[in-house]
Amino acid sequence: MVVGAFPIAKLLYLGVRQMSKPIANRIKAGARRSEFFKTYICGPPAQIYHWVEMRTKMRIMGFRGSTIKPLNEDMAAELGAELLGEAVIFLIGGGCMVLEYSRQAANTRRKEEEHNETITSLQTQLAELTLTTETLDAQLREINRQLLSFPVPTKK
């Protein structure tokens, strides 16, 4: 007797999400060591992020037109590696959400199809029962007609 289906898919998604943090940390460590990652992958997004953040802070504080100095290479590599790690975690989490949504949509679609099949089956049975009822009604009327055609016995 099965009480309920074990949510193995949800357990797998949870496992993937838990594994995303160590994966992101390994990617960050590799990005910090690799000159290519520092220069081309981590550096530009970090500089853009730094520029947008500082520009926003300066505008909030009321400074207009101030020039923003770019980050040095080490700081840019560190910030870029952090951004890359957060992006990996975000993408893995988003992927899990998309997979869960598609799984739930498939389950809903399957249940809806089962309901439609049940409704079609019930409609077919109803049509058959209606036909049977009409046939029985016709037979009953015929029997009544035959009974009425017999002569009524007279009392003596």
GROMACS .gro file of N, CA and C in nm, residues 31-115:
model
  255
   31ALA      N    1   3.910   3.074  -1.165
   31ALA     CA    2   3.912   3.206  -1.229
   31ALA      C    3   4.019   3.295  -1.167
   32ARG      N    4   4.042   3.280  -1.038
   32ARG     CA    5   4.146   3.363  -0.973
   32ARG      C    6   4.285   3.321  -1.018
   33ARG      N    7   4.303   3.193  -1.050
   33ARG     CA    8   4.436   3.145  -1.089
   33ARG      C    9   4.466   3.168  -1.237
   34SER      N   10   4.365   3.165  -1.320
   34SER     CA   11   4.385   3.173  -1.464
   34SER      C   12   4.397   3.317  -1.510
   35GLU      N   13   4.502   3.345  -1.584
   35GLU     CA   14   4.524   3.480  -1.637
   35GLU      C   15   4.417   3.514  -1.741
   36PHE      N   16   4.378   3.416  -1.821
   36PHE     CA   17   4.274   3.437  -1.922
   36PHE      C   18   4.144   3.478  -1.855
   37PHE      N   19   4.104   3.405  -1.750
   37PHE     CA   20   3.980   3.439  -1.680
   37PHE      C   21   3.989   3.576  -1.616
   38LYS      N   22   4.104   3.606  -1.556
   38LYS     CA   23   4.119   3.738  -1.493
   38LYS      C   24   4.102   3.850  -1.595
   39THR      N   25   4.164   3.834  -1.710
   39THR     CA   26   4.168   3.941  -1.809
   39THR      C   27   4.038   3.953  -1.889
   40TYR      N   28   3.986   3.840  -1.935
   40TYR     CA   29   3.876   3.846  -2.031
   40TYR      C   30   3.739   3.808  -1.975
   41ILE      N   31   3.735   3.726  -1.872
   41ILE     CA   32   3.606   3.679  -1.822
   41ILE      C   33   3.565   3.754  -1.696
   42CYS      N   34   3.655   3.768  -1.600
   42CYS     CA   35   3.621   3.830  -1.472
   42CYS      C   36   3.640   3.982  -1.471
   43GLY      N   37   3.742   4.030  -1.538
   43GLY     CA   38   3.776   4.172  -1.532
   43GLY      C   39   3.670   4.266  -1.588
   44PRO      N   40   3.628   4.249  -1.712
   44PRO     CA   41   3.530   4.344  -1.770
   44PRO      C   42   3.397   4.351  -1.694
   45PRO      N   43   3.335   4.237  -1.658
   45PRO     CA   44   3.211   4.251  -1.581
   45PRO      C   45   3.233   4.317  -1.445
   46ALA      N   46   3.346   4.291  -1.384
   46ALA     CA   47   3.375   4.352  -1.254
   46ALA      C   48   3.391   4.503  -1.268
   47GLN      N   49   3.459   4.546  -1.373
   47GLN     CA   50   3.477   4.690  -1.394
   47GLN      C   51   3.343   4.759  -1.422
   48ILE      N   52   3.259   4.693  -1.501
   48ILE     CA   53   3.126   4.749  -1.530
   48ILE      C   54   3.043   4.756  -1.402
   49TYR      N   55   3.046   4.648  -1.326
   49TYR     CA   56   2.971   4.645  -1.200
   49TYR      C   57   3.019   4.755  -1.106
   50HIS      N   58   3.152   4.769  -1.095
   50HIS     CA   59   3.211   4.872  -1.009
   50HIS      C   60   3.170   5.011  -1.057
   51TRP      N   61   3.175   5.033  -1.188
   51TRP     CA   62   3.140   5.165  -1.243
   51TRP      C   63   2.993   5.197  -1.214
   52VAL      N   64   2.901   5.100  -1.237
   52VAL     CA   65   2.758   5.124  -1.213
   52VAL      C   66   2.732   5.146  -1.065
   53GLU      N   67   2.795   5.066  -0.981
   53GLU     CA   68   2.774   5.079  -0.836
   53GLU      C   69   2.825   5.214  -0.785
   54MET      N   70   2.943   5.253  -0.824
   54MET     CA   71   2.999   5.379  -0.777
   54MET      C   72   2.922   5.499  -0.834
   55ARG      N   73   2.881   5.489  -0.958
   55ARG     CA   74   2.805   5.598  -1.020
   55ARG      C   75   2.671   5.617  -0.946
   56THR      N   76   2.606   5.504  -0.913
   56THR     CA   77   2.480   5.511  -0.839
   56THR      C   78   2.501   5.572  -0.701
   57LYS      N   79   2.604   5.528  -0.631
   57LYS     CA   80   2.633   5.582  -0.498
   57LYS      C   81   2.663   5.731  -0.505
   58MET      N   82   2.739   5.772  -0.606
   58MET     CA   83   2.775   5.914  -0.619
   58MET      C   84   2.650   5.999  -0.647
   59ARG      N   85   2.561   5.948  -0.729
   59ARG     CA   86   2.438   6.023  -0.760
   59ARG      C   87   2.348   6.032  -0.638
   60ILE      N   88   2.342   5.923  -0.561
   60ILE     CA   89   2.261   5.926  -0.440
   60ILE      C   90   2.315   6.030  -0.342
   61MET      N   91   2.448   6.039  -0.332
   61MET     CA   92   2.509   6.134  -0.239
   61MET      C   93   2.511   6.276  -0.295
   62GLY      N   94   2.474   6.294  -0.423
   62GLY     CA   95   2.464   6.428  -0.479
   62GLY      C   96   2.585   6.473  -0.558
   63PHE      N   97   2.682   6.387  -0.582
   63PHE     CA   98   2.799   6.423  -0.662
   63PHE      C   99   2.769   6.396  -0.808
   64ARG      N  100   2.783   6.498  -0.889
   64ARG     CA  101   2.757   6.483  -1.033
   64ARG      C  102   2.889   6.504  -1.108
   65GLY      N  103   2.909   6.424  -1.212
   65GLY     CA  104   3.025   6.446  -1.298
   65GLY      C  105   3.157   6.400  -1.240
   66SER      N  106   3.159   6.332  -1.129
   66SER     CA  107   3.286   6.284  -1.073
   66SER      C  108   3.334   6.165  -1.156
   67THR      N  109   3.463   6.161  -1.178
   67THR     CA  110   3.520   6.048  -1.252
   67THR      C  111   3.540   5.932  -1.155
   68ILE      N  112   3.520   5.814  -1.206
   68ILE     CA  113   3.532   5.694  -1.124
   68ILE      C  114   3.655   5.619  -1.171
   69LYS      N  115   3.743   5.595  -1.077
   69LYS     CA  116   3.866   5.523  -1.109
   69LYS      C  117   3.835   5.375  -1.122
   70PRO      N  118   3.892   5.310  -1.222
   70PRO     CA  119   3.870   5.166  -1.237
   70PRO      C  120   3.941   5.088  -1.126
   71LEU      N  121   3.892   4.969  -1.101
   71LEU     CA  122   3.954   4.882  -1.001
   71LEU      C  123   4.090   4.836  -1.050
   72ASN      N  124   4.181   4.808  -0.954
   72ASN     CA  125   4.308   4.749  -0.997
   72ASN      C  126   4.283   4.604  -1.040
   73GLU      N  127   4.379   4.542  -1.101
   73GLU     CA  128   4.362   4.410  -1.161
   73GLU      C  129   4.324   4.303  -1.059
   74ASP      N  130   4.386   4.307  -0.942
   74ASP     CA  131   4.357   4.205  -0.840
   74ASP      C  132   4.215   4.220  -0.785
   75MET      N  133   4.175   4.344  -0.758
   75MET     CA  134   4.040   4.367  -0.708
   75MET      C  135   3.935   4.331  -0.813
   76ALA      N  136   3.965   4.365  -0.939
   76ALA     CA  137   3.872   4.333  -1.047
   76ALA      C  138   3.859   4.181  -1.063
   77ALA      N  139   3.971   4.110  -1.051
   77ALA     CA  140   3.968   3.963  -1.062
   77ALA      C  141   3.887   3.903  -0.948
   78GLU      N  142   3.906   3.957  -0.827
   78GLU     CA  143   3.833   3.906  -0.710
   78GLU      C  144   3.683   3.933  -0.724
   79LEU      N  145   3.647   4.057  -0.759
   79LEU     CA  146   3.506   4.092  -0.777
   79LEU      C  147   3.444   4.013  -0.892
   80GLY      N  148   3.518   4.000  -1.001
   80GLY     CA  149   3.469   3.923  -1.116
   80GLY      C  150   3.448   3.777  -1.082
   81ALA      N  151   3.539   3.720  -1.002
   81ALA     CA  152   3.523   3.580  -0.961
   81ALA      C  153   3.399   3.565  -0.873
   82GLU      N  154   3.376   3.661  -0.785
   82GLU     CA  155   3.255   3.656  -0.701
   82GLU      C  156   3.129   3.668  -0.786
   83LEU      N  157   3.131   3.761  -0.882
   83LEU     CA  158   3.017   3.775  -0.972
   83LEU      C  159   2.993   3.648  -1.053
   84LEU      N  160   3.101   3.586  -1.099
   84LEU     CA  161   3.090   3.462  -1.175
   84LEU      C  162   3.031   3.350  -1.089
   85GLY      N  163   3.078   3.341  -0.966
   85GLY     CA  164   3.024   3.240  -0.875
   85GLY      C  165   2.877   3.260  -0.847
   86GLU      N  166   2.837   3.385  -0.823
   86GLU     CA  167   2.696   3.414  -0.798
   86GLU      C  168   2.612   3.387  -0.923
   87ALA      N  169   2.667   3.415  -1.040
   87ALA     CA  170   2.595   3.388  -1.164
   87ALA      C  171   2.574   3.238  -1.184
   88VAL      N  172   2.675   3.159  -1.149
   88VAL     CA  173   2.662   3.013  -1.161
   88VAL      C  174   2.553   2.963  -1.066
   89ILE      N  175   2.555   3.010  -0.944
   89ILE     CA  176   2.453   2.968  -0.847
   89ILE      C  177   2.314   3.011  -0.895
   90PHE      N  178   2.304   3.133  -0.945
   90PHE     CA  179   2.176   3.183  -0.995
   90PHE      C  180   2.127   3.101  -1.114
   91LEU      N  181   2.216   3.069  -1.207
   91LEU     CA  182   2.177   2.990  -1.324
   91LEU      C  183   2.134   2.849  -1.286
   92ILE      N  184   2.205   2.789  -1.193
   92ILE     CA  185   2.167   2.654  -1.149
   92ILE      C  186   2.031   2.658  -1.080
   93GLY      N  187   2.011   2.755  -0.992
   93GLY     CA  188   1.881   2.769  -0.925
   93GLY      C  189   1.769   2.797  -1.025
   94GLY      N  190   1.796   2.883  -1.121
   94GLY     CA  191   1.696   2.913  -1.224
   94GLY      C  192   1.665   2.791  -1.309
   95GLY      N  193   1.768   2.715  -1.342
   95GLY     CA  194   1.748   2.591  -1.418
   95GLY      C  195   1.662   2.493  -1.341
   96CYS      N  196   1.688   2.482  -1.211
   96CYS     CA  197   1.606   2.394  -1.127
   96CYS      C  198   1.461   2.440  -1.125
   97MET      N  199   1.440   2.570  -1.117
   97MET     CA  200   1.303   2.622  -1.117
   97MET      C  201   1.233   2.592  -1.250
   98VAL      N  202   1.304   2.609  -1.361
   98VAL     CA  203   1.245   2.582  -1.492
   98VAL      C  204   1.211   2.434  -1.505
   99LEU      N  205   1.302   2.346  -1.460
   99LEU     CA  206   1.276   2.202  -1.466
   99LEU      C  207   1.157   2.164  -1.379
  100GLU      N  208   1.148   2.221  -1.260
  100GLU     CA  209   1.036   2.190  -1.171
  100GLU      C  210   0.905   2.241  -1.232
  101TYR      N  211   0.908   2.358  -1.291
  101TYR     CA  212   0.788   2.412  -1.355
  101TYR      C  213   0.743   2.322  -1.469
  102SER      N  214   0.838   2.279  -1.553
  102SER     CA  215   0.801   2.193  -1.666
  102SER      C  216   0.750   2.058  -1.617
  103ARG      N  217   0.806   2.006  -1.510
  103ARG     CA  218   0.760   1.879  -1.454
  103ARG      C  219   0.617   1.895  -1.401
  104GLN      N  220   0.592   2.003  -1.329
  104GLN     CA  221   0.458   2.027  -1.277
  104GLN      C  222   0.358   2.049  -1.390
  105ALA      N  223   0.399   2.120  -1.495
  105ALA     CA  224   0.311   2.143  -1.610
  105ALA      C  225   0.278   2.010  -1.678
  106ALA      N  226   0.377   1.922  -1.691
  106ALA     CA  227   0.352   1.791  -1.751
  106ALA      C  228   0.256   1.709  -1.665
  107ASN      N  229   0.273   1.715  -1.533
  107ASN     CA  230   0.181   1.643  -1.443
  107ASN      C  231   0.040   1.699  -1.455
  108THR      N  232   0.028   1.829  -1.460
  108THR     CA  233  -0.104   1.892  -1.473
  108THR      C  234  -0.169   1.854  -1.605
  109ARG      N  235  -0.090   1.855  -1.712
  109ARG     CA  236  -0.140   1.819  -1.844
  109ARG      C  237  -0.187   1.672  -1.846
  110ARG      N  238  -0.109   1.584  -1.783
  110ARG     CA  239  -0.144   1.442  -1.777
  110ARG      C  240  -0.275   1.423  -1.699
  111LYS      N  241  -0.288   1.492  -1.585
  111LYS     CA  242  -0.411   1.481  -1.506
  111LYS      C  243  -0.530   1.535  -1.584
  112GLU      N  244  -0.510   1.643  -1.656
  112GLU     CA  245  -0.619   1.701  -1.736
  112GLU      C  246  -0.662   1.605  -1.846
  113GLU      N  247  -0.566   1.539  -1.909
  113GLU     CA  248  -0.599   1.441  -2.012
  113GLU      C  249  -0.676   1.323  -1.952
  114GLU      N  250  -0.635   1.279  -1.832
  114GLU     CA  251  -0.707   1.171  -1.765
  114GLU      C  252  -0.850   1.213  -1.733
  115HIS      N  253  -0.870   1.336  -1.688
  115HIS     CA  254  -1.004   1.387  -1.659
  115HIS      C  255  -1.088   1.392  -1.786
   0.00000   0.00000   0.00000
